[in-house]
mmCIF file of C-alpha atoms in Angstrom:
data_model
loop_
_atom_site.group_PDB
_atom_site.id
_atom_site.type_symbol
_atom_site.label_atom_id
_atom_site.label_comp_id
_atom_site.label_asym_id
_atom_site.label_seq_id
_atom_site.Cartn_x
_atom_site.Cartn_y
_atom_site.Cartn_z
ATOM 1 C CA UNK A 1 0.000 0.000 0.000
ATOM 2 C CA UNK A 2 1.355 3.277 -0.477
ATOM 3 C CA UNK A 3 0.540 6.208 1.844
ATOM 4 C CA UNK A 4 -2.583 6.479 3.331
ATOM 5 C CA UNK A 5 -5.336 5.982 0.685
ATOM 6 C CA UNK A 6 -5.592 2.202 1.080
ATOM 7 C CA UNK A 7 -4.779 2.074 -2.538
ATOM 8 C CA UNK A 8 -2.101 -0.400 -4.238
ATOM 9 C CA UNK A 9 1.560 1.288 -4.964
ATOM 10 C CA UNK A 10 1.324 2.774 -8.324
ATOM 11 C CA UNK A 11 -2.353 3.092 -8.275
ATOM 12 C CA UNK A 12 -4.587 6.457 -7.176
ATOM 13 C CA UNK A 13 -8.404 7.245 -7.591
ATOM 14 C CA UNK A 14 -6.978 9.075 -11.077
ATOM 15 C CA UNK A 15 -4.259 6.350 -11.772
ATOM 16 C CA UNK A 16 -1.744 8.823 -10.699
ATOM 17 C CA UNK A 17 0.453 9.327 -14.152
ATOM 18 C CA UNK A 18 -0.487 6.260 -14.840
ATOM 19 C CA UNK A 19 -3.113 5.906 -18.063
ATOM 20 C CA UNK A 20 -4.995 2.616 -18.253
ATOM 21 C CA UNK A 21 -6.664 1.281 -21.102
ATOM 22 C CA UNK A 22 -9.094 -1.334 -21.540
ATOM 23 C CA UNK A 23 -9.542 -3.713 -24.489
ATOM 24 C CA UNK A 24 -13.060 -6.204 -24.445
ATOM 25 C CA UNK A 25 -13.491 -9.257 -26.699
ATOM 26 C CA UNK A 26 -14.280 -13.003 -27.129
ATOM 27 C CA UNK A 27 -10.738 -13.628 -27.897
ATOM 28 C CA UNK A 28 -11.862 -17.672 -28.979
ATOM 29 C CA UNK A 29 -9.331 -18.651 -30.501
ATOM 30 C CA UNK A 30 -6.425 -16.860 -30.536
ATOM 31 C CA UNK A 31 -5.066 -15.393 -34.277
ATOM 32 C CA UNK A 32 -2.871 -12.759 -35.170
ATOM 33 C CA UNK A 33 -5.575 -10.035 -35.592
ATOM 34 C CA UNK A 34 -6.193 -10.524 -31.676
ATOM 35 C CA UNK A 35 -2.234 -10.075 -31.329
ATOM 36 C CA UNK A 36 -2.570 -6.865 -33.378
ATOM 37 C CA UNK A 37 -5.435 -5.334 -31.513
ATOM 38 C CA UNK A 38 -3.992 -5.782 -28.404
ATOM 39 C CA UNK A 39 -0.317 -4.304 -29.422
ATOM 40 C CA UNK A 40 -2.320 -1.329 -30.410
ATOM 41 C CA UNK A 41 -4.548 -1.363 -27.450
ATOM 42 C CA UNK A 42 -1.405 -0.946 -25.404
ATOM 43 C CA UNK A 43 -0.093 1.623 -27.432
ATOM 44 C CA UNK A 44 -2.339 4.088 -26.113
ATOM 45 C CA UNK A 45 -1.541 4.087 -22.666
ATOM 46 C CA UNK A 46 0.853 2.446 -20.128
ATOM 47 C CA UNK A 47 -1.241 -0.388 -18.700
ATOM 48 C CA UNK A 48 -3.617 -2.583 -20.445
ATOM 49 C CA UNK A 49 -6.369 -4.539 -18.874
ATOM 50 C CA UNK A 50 -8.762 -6.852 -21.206
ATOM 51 C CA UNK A 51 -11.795 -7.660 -20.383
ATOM 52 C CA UNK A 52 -12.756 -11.322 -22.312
ATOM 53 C CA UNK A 53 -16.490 -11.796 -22.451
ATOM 54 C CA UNK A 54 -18.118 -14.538 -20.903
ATOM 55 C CA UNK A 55 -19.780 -16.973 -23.030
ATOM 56 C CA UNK A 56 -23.271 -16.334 -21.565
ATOM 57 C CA UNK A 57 -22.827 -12.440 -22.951
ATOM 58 C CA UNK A 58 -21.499 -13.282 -26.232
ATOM 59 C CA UNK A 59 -24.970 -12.803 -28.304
ATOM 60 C CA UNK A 60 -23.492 -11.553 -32.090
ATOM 61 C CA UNK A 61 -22.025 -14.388 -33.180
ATOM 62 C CA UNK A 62 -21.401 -18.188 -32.581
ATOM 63 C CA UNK A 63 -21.035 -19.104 -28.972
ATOM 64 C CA UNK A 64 -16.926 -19.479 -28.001
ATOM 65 C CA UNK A 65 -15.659 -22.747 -28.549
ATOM 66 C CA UNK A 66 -12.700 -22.231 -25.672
ATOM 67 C CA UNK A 67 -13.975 -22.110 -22.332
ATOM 68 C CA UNK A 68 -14.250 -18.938 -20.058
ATOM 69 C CA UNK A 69 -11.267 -19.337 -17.786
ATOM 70 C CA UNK A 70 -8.955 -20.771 -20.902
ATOM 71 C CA UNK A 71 -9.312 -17.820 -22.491
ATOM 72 C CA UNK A 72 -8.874 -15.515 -20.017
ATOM 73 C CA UNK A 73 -5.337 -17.612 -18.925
ATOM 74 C CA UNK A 74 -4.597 -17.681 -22.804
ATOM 75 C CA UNK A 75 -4.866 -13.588 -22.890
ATOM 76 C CA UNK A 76 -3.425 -13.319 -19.882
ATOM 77 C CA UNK A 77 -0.204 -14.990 -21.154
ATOM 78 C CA UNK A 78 0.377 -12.436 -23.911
ATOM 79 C CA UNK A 79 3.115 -10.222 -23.887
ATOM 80 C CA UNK A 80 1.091 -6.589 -24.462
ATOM 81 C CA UNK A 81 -1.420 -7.601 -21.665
ATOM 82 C CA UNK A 82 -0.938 -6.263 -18.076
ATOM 83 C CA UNK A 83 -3.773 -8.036 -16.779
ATOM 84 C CA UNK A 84 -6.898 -9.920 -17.951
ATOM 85 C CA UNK A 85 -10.068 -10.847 -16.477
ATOM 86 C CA UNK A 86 -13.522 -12.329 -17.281
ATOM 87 C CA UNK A 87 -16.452 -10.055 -18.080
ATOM 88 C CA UNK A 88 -19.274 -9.123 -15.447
ATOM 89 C CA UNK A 89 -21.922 -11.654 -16.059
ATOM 90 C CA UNK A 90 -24.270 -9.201 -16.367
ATOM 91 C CA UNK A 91 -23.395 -5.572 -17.125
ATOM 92 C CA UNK A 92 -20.367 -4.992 -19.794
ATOM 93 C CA UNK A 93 -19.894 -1.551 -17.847
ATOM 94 C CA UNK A 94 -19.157 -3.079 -14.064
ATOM 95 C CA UNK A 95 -15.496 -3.615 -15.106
ATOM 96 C CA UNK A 96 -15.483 -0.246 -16.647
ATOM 97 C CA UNK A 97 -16.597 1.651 -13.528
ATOM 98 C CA UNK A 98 -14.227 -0.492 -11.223
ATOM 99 C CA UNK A 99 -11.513 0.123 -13.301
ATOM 100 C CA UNK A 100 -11.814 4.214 -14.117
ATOM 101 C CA UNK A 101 -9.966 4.107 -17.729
ATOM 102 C CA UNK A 102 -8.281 6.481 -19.608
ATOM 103 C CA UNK A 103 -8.909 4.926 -23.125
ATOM 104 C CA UNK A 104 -11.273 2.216 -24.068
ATOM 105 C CA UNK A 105 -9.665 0.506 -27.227
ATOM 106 C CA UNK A 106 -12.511 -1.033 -29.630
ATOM 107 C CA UNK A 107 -11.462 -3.533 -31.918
ATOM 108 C CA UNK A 108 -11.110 -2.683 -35.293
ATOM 109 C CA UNK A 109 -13.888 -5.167 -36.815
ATOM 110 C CA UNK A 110 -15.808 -5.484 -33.145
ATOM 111 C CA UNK A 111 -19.222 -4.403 -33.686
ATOM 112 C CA UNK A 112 -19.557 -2.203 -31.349
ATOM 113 C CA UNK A 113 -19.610 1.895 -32.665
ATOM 114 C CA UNK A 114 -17.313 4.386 -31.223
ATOM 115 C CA UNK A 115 -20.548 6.530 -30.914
ATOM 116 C CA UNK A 116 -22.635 4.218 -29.117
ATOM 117 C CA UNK A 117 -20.276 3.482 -26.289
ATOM 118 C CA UNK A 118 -19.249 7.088 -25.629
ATOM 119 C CA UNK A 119 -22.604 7.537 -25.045
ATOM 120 C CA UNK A 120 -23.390 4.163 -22.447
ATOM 121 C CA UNK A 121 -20.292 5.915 -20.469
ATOM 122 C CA UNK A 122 -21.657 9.323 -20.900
ATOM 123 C CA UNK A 123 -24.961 7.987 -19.506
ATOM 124 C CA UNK A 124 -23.298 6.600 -16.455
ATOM 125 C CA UNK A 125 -21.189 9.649 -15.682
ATOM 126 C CA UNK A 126 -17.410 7.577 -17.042
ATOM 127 C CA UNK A 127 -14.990 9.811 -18.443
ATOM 128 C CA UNK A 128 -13.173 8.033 -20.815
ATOM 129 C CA UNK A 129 -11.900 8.251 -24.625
ATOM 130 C CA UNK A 130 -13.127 5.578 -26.756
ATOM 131 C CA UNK A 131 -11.052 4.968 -29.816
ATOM 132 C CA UNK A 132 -10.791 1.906 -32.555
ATOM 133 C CA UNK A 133 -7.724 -0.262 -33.035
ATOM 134 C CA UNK A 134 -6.422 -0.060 -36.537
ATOM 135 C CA UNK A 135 -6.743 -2.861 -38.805
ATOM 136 C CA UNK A 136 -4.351 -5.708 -39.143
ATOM 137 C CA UNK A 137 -2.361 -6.564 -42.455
ATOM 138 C CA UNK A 138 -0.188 -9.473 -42.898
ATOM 139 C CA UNK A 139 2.818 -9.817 -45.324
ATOM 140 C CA UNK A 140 1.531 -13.320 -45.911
ATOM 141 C CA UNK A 141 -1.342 -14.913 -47.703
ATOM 142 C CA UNK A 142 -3.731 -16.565 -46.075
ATOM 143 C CA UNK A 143 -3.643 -15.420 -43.019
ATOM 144 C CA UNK A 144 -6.902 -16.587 -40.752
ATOM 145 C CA UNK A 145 -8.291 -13.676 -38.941
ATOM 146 C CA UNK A 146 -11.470 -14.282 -37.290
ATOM 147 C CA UNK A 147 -11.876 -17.716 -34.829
ATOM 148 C CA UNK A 148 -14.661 -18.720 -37.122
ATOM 149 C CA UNK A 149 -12.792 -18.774 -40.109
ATOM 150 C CA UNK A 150 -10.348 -21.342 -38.017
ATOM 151 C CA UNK A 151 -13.381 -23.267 -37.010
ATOM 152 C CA UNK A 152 -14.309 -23.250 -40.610
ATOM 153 C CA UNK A 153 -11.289 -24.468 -41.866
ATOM 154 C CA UNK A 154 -10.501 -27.028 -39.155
ATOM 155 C CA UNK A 155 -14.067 -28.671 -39.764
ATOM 156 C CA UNK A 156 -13.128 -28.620 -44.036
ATOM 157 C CA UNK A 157 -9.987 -29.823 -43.412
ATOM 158 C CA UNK A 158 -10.357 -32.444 -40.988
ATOM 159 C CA UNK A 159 -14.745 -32.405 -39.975
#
């Protein structure tokens, strides 16, 4: 603890000089486009925290294949993340408030809009900047970039 606010060294109500930003996805199965976003993510501040969604909230697309925990362990282990956790199984914006951000890094093909968001936060009183990750772009062909295109090509190649 440092001083007498009862809060962690390092750490302050405002995050003392320290900016946090917070990345949110599925993160399934993991694929360079996840490695991208996050590298950027972490770019735009000094400590990243992701937030992976828990299977119960994911509602756009195909259920993950990955378990909760797995996922969060497999994020966790990545170089540009300071610390992951699971999703509130509720209400995307608990982990929000808790965790006062600076920057709120949207993917770049999450579907989520830049507008939208800014206002859920300006609704609840959360001063943050939202922005959007930029897109990734291999120097190889054939690069898979979205879990389900994995999932489609492990079930042609060995389903």
């Amino acid at each position: 603890m440092s001083g007498d606010t009862g809060e962690p060294a390092g750490q302050s109500d405002d995050h003392g000089d320290v900016s946090i930003v917070v990345a949110q996805g599925t993160f399934d199965i993991l694929h360079p486009g996840h490695l991208h976003y996050l590298r950027d993510a972490a770019a735009m501040g000094d400590r990243l925290v992701v937030i992976v969604a828990r299977a119960s909230n994911v509602t756009h697309k195909a259920p993950p294949v990955v378990p909760d925990a797995q996922r969060r362990e497999m994020v966790a282990g990545l170089d540009p993340v300071d610390e992951a956790r699971l999703g509130h199984p509720e209400d995307i914006f608990v982990p929000i408030e808790e965790l006062e951000p600076d920057v709120i890094a949207l993917g770049f093909d999450q579907h989520h809009e830049v507008e939208g968001i800014q206002a859920a936060l300006d609704d609840r009183g959360i001063d943050c900047e939202v922005r959007r990750a930029s897109g990734y772009d291999p120097d190889y062909d054939g690069a898979l970039l979205s879990s389900g295109a994995i999932v489609d090509r492990i079930l042609h190649e060995r389903g």
